[in-house]
Coordinates of C-alpha atoms in Angstrom, one line a residue:
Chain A
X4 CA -21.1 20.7 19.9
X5 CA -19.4 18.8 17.1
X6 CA -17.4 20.5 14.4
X7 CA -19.9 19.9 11.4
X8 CA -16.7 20.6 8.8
X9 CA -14.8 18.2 10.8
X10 CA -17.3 15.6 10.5
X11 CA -17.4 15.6 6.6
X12 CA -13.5 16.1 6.9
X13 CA -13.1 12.9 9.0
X14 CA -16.2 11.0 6.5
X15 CA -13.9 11.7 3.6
X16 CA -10.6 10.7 5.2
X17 CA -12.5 6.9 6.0
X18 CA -13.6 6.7 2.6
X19 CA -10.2 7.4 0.5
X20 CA -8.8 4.4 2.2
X21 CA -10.0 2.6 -0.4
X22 CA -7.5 3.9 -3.0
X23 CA -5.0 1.4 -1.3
X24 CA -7.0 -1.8 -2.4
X25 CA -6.9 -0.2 -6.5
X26 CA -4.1 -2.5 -8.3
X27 CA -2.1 -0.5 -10.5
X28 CA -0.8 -2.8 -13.6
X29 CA 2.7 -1.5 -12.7
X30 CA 4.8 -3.3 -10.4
X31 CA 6.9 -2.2 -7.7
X32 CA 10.8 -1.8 -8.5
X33 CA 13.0 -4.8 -9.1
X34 CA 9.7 -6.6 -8.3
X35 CA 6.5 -8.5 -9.1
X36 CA 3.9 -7.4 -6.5
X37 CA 1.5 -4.8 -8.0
X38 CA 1.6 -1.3 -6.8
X39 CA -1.4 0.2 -5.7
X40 CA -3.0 3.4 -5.6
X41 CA -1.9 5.0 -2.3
X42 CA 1.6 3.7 -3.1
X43 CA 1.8 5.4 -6.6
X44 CA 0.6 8.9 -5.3
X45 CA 3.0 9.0 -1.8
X46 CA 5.7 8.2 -4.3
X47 CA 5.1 10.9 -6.9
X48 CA 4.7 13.0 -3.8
X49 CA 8.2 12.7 -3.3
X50 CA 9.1 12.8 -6.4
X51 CA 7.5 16.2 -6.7
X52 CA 9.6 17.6 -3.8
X53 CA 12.8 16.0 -4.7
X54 CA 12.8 16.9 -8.5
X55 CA 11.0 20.0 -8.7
X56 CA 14.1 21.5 -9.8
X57 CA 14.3 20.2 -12.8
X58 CA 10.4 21.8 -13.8
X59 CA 10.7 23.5 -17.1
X60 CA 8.7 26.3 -15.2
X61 CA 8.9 27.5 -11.1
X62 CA 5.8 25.7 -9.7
X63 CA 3.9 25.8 -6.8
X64 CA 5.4 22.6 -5.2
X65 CA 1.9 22.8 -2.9
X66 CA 0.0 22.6 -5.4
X67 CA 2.1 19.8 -7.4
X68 CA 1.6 18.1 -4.4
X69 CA -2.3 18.4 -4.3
X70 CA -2.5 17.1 -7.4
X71 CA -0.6 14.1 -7.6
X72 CA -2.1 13.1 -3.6
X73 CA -5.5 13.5 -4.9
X74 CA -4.9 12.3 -9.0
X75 CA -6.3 8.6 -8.3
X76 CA -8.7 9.0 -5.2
X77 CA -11.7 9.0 -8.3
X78 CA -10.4 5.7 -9.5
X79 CA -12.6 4.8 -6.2
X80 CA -15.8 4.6 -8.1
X81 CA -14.3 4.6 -12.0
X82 CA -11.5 1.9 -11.0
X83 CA -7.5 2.4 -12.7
X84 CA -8.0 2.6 -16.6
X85 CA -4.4 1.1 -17.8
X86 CA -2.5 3.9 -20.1
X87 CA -2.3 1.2 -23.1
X88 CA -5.7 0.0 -23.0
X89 CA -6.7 0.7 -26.4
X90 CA -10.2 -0.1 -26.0
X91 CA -11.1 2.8 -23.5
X92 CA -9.6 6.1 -24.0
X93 CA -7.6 6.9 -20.5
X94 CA -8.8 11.1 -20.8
X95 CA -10.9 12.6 -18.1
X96 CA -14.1 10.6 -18.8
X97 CA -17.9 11.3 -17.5
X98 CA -17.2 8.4 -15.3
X99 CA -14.6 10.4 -13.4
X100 CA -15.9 13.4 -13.3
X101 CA -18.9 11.6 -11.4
X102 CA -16.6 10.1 -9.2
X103 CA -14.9 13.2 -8.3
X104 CA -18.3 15.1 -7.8
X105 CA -19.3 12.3 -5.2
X106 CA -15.7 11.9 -3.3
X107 CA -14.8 15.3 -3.4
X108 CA -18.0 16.1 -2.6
X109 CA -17.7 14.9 0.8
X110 CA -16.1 17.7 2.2
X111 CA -17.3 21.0 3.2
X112 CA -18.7 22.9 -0.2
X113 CA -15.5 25.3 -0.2
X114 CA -13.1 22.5 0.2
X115 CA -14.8 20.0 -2.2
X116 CA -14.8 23.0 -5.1
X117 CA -11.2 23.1 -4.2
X118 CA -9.9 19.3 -5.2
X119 CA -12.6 19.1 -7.8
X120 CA -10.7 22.1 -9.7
X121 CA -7.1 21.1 -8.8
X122 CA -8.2 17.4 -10.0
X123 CA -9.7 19.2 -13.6
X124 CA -6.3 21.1 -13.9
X125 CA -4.2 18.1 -13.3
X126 CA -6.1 16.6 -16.3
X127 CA -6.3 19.0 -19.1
X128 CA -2.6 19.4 -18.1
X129 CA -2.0 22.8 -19.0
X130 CA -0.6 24.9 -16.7
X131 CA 3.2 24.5 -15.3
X132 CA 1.7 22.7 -11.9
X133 CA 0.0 20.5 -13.9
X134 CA 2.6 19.4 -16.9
X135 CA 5.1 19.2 -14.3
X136 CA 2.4 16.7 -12.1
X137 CA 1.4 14.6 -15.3
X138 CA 5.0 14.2 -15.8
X139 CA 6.0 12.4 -12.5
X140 CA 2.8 10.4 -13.1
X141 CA 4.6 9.2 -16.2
X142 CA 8.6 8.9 -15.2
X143 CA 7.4 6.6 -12.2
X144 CA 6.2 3.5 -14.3
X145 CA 9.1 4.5 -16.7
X146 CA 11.6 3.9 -14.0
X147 CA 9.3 0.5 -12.8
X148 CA 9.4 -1.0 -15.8
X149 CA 12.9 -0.6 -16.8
X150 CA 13.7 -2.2 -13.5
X151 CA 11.5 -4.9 -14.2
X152 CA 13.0 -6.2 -17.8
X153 CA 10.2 -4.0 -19.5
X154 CA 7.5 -4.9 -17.3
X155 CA 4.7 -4.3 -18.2
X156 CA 5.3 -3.3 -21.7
X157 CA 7.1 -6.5 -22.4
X158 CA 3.9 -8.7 -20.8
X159 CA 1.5 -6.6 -22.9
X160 CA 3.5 -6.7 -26.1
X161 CA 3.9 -2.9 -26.1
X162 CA 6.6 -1.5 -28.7
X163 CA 9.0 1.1 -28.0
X164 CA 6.4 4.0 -30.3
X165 CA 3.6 3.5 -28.4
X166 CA 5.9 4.0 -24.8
X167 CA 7.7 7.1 -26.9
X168 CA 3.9 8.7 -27.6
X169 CA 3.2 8.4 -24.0
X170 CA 6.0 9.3 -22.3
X171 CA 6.9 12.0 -24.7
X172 CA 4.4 14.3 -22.5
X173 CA 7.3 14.2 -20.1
X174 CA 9.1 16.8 -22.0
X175 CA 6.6 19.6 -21.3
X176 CA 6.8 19.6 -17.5
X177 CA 10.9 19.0 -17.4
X178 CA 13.0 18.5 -20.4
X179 CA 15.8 17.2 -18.1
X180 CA 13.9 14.7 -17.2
X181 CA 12.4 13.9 -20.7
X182 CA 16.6 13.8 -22.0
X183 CA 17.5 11.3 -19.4
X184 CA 14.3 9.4 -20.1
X185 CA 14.8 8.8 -23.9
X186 CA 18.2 7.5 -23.1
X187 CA 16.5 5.3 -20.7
X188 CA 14.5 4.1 -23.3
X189 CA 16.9 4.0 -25.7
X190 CA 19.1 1.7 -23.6
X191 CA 16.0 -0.4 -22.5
X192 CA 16.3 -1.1 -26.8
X193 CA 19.5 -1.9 -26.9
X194 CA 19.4 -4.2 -24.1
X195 CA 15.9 -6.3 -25.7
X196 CA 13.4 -5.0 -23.3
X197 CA 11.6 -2.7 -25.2
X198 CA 11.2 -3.9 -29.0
X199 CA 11.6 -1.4 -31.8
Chain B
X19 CA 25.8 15.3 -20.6
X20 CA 23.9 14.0 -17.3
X21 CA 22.4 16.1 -14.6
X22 CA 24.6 15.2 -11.6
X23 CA 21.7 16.2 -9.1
X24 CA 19.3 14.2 -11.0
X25 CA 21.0 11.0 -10.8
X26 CA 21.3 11.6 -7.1
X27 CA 17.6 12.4 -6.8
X28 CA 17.0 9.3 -9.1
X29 CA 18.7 6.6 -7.1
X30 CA 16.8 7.7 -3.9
X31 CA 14.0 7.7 -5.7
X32 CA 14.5 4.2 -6.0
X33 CA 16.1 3.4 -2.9
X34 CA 12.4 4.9 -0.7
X35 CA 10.2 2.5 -2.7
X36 CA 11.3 0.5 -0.1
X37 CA 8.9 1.9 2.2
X38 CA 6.0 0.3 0.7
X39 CA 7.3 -3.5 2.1
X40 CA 7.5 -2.2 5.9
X41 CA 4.5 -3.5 7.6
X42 CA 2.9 -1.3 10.2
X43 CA 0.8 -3.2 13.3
X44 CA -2.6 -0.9 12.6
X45 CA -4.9 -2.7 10.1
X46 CA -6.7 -0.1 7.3
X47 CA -10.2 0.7 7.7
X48 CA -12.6 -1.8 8.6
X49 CA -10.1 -4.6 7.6
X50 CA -7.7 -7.4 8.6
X51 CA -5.0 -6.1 6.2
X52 CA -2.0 -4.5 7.7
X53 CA -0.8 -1.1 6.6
X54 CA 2.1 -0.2 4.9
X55 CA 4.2 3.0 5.9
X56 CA 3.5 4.3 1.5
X57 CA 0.0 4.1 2.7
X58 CA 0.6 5.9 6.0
X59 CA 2.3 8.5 4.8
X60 CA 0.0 9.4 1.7
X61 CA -3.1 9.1 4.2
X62 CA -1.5 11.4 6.8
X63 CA -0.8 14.1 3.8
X64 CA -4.5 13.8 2.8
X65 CA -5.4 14.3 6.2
X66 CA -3.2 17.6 6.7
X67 CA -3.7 19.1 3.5
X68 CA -7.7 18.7 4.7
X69 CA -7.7 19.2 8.3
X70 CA -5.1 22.4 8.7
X71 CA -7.8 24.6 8.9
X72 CA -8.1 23.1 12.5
X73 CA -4.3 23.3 13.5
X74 CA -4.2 25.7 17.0
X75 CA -1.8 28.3 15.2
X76 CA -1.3 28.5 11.2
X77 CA 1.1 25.9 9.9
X78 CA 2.8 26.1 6.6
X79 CA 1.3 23.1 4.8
X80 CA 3.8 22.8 2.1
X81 CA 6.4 21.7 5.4
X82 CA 3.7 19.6 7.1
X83 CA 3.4 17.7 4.2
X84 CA 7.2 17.1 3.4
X85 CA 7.3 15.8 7.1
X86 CA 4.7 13.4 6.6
X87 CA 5.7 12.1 4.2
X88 CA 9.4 11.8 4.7
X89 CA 9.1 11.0 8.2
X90 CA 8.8 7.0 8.3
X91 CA 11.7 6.6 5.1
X92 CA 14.4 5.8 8.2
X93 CA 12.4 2.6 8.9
X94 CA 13.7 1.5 5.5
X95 CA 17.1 0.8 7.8
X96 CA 15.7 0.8 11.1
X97 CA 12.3 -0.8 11.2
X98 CA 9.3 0.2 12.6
X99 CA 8.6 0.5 16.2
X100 CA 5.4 -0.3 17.4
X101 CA 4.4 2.7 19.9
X102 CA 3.1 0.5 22.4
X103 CA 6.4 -1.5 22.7
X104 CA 7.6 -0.9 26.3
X105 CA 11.2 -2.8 25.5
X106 CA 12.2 -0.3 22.7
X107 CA 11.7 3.3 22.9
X108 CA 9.7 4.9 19.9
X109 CA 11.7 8.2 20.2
X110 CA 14.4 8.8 18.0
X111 CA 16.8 6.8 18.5
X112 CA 20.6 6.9 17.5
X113 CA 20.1 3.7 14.6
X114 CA 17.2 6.5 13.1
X115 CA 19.3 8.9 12.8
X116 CA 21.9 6.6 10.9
X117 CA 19.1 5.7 8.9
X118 CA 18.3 9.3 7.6
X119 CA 22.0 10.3 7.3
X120 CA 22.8 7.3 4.8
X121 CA 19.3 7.4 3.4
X122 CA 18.7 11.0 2.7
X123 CA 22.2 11.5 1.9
X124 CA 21.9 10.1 -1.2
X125 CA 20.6 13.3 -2.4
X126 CA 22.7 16.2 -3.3
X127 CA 24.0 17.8 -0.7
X128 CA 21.7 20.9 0.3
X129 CA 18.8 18.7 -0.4
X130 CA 20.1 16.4 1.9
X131 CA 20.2 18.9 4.7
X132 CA 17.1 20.1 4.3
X133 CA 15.3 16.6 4.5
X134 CA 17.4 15.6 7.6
X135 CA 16.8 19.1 9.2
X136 CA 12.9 18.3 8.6
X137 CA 12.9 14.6 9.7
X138 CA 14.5 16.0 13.1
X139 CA 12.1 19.0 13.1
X140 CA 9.2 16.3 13.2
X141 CA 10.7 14.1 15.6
X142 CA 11.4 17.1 18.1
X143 CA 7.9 17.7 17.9
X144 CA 7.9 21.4 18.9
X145 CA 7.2 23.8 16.2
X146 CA 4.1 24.6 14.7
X147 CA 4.4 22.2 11.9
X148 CA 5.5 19.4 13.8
X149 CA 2.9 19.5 16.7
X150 CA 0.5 19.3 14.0
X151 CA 2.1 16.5 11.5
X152 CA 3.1 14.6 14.8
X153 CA -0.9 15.3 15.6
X154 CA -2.2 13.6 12.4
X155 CA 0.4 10.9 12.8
X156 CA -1.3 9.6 15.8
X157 CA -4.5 10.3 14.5
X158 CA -4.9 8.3 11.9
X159 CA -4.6 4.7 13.6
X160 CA -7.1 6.1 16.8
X161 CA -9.6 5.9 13.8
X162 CA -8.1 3.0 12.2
X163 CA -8.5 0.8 15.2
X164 CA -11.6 2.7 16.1
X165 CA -13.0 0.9 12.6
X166 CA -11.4 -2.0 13.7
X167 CA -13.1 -3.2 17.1
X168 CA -10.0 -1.9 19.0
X169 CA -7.8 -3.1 16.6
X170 CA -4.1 -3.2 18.1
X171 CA -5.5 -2.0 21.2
X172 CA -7.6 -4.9 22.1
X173 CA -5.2 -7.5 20.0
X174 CA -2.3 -6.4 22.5
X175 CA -4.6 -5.6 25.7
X176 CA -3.3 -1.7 25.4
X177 CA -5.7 0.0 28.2
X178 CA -7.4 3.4 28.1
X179 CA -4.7 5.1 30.1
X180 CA -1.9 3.6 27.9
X181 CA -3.8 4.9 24.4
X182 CA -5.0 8.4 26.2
X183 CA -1.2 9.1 27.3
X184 CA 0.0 8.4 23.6
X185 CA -3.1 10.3 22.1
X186 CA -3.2 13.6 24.1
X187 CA -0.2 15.1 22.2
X188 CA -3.2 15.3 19.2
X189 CA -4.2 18.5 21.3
X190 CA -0.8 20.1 21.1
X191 CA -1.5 20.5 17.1
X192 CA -5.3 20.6 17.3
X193 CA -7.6 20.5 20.4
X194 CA -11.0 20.4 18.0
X195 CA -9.1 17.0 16.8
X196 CA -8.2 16.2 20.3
X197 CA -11.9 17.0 21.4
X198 CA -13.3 14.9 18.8
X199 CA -10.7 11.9 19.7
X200 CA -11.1 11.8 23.5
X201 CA -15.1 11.3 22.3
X202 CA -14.2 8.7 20.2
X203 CA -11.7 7.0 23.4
X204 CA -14.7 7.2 25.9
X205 CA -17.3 6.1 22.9
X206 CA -15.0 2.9 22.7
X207 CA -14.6 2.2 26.2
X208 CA -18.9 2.5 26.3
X209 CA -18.7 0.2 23.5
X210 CA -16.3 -2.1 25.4
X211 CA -13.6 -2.4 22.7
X212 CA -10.9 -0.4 24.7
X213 CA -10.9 -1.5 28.5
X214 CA -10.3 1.2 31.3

């Protein structure tokens, strides 16, 4: 007799490969191919585990982990919002949340309730797993782009404030890596990549 | 001043995006599009963070993860070995090991022992954690080219025998997986996309 929670384990698994056909805006480093979904998450994985040391608070590096492997898998169904779009706000919408309810949903009850809640707390970014999560899902395109002469804030005509405001939230999940970020930014400045 | 540590942890950061240009030979889900090890090793952390429940003795996740998702970064030096190739052997070989000295050597010194110490761990394939990351490792293409109308099997006239010797070691981490797969083999011989 089959395993029925393996079944809607193995259901879910097929269906998340999809996250690696979701373009990211962001380009890889030193680089113009587009990242994509599955990319972006494996990397703040890492991230995660290597940095986790710098958190402004001990976190539980499993669940940091959770949370940035699963962050993007409702982009599936509500597609990859870009962070400077100013015509749609980039916050947990209705659209994601019905997203997650469906994906998520595909595993046994117990397990869906799990990601479901882990992807809500990554969101409203309050506790220390989840500022220190939201923050790697910021550095990453911080680091891309200044390897890529601005990228994607020098195609899109983005000014230096409008990075600052976004980045900013760095600071609450590590402010090590929020110091060496401004300098990064500051430098991206002084070198023309990022107008003031 | 900087953070010494973090500049290490920075510059690997950067150096492992290589990953995400190494091309494996398994195709993703129902597709022509090769896989890239990025990919690989975010799907296989998906898979263990949702399928422990079925590892044959209780693994520590947090370490099953780290090893999936670290384990393919030697390729970055040297490349990836397609199982099925009879000239090279897949096992770790002394150019791996190279690889993960230089590689995760970048990173400050303890951390650097502790992902090398991991990557062997995996490769040695005998602790709890590593039967079951090395099970999800060759789990995730059986499916793959399951989708796939035999995928690399039938593009590189691999037999049953050949993919059932490779595949058994799923039931060293998991025999409810390994039941399920060994289904799935004789489902695809009845189907006549894997020959016996």
């Amino acid at each position: 007799m089959e395993n029925e929670n393996l079944l809607k384990q193995i259901s879910f698994i097929k269906e998340i490969d999809k996250i690696k056909y979701i373009q990211r805006r962001t380009k890889l480093f030193n680089s113009d191919r587009n990242e994509n979904d599955a990319e972006h998450s494996w990397h703040l994985a890492m991230m995660a585990i290597v940095l986790a040391e710098h958190a402004n608070e001990p976190v539980d590096v499993l669940k940091v982990l959770k949370m940035v492997l699963i962050h993007d898998i409702v982009e599936i169904d509500a597609g990859d919002t870009f962070i400077y779009d100013t015509a749609k706000d980039h916050s947990n919408t209705d659209e994601e949340l019905i997203a997650a309810k469906r994906i998520f949903g595909m595993l046994p009850k117990e397990q869906a309730e799990e990601f479901i809640a882990i992807w809500e707390e990554f969101e409203e970014g309050k506790t220390n797993e989840a500022k220190f999560a939201r923050s790697m899902d910021r550095f990453e395109p911080l680091l891309q782009n200044t390897s890529n002469k601005g990228g994607t804030w020098a195609e899109l005509n983005v000014d230096y404030q409008r990075v600052y405001d976004k980045k900013k939230v760095i600071n609450e999940g590590s402010t090590s890596i929020w110091n060496y970020s401004e300098n990064l930014l500051n430098e991206c400045v002084d070198k023309g990549i990022l107008k003031k």
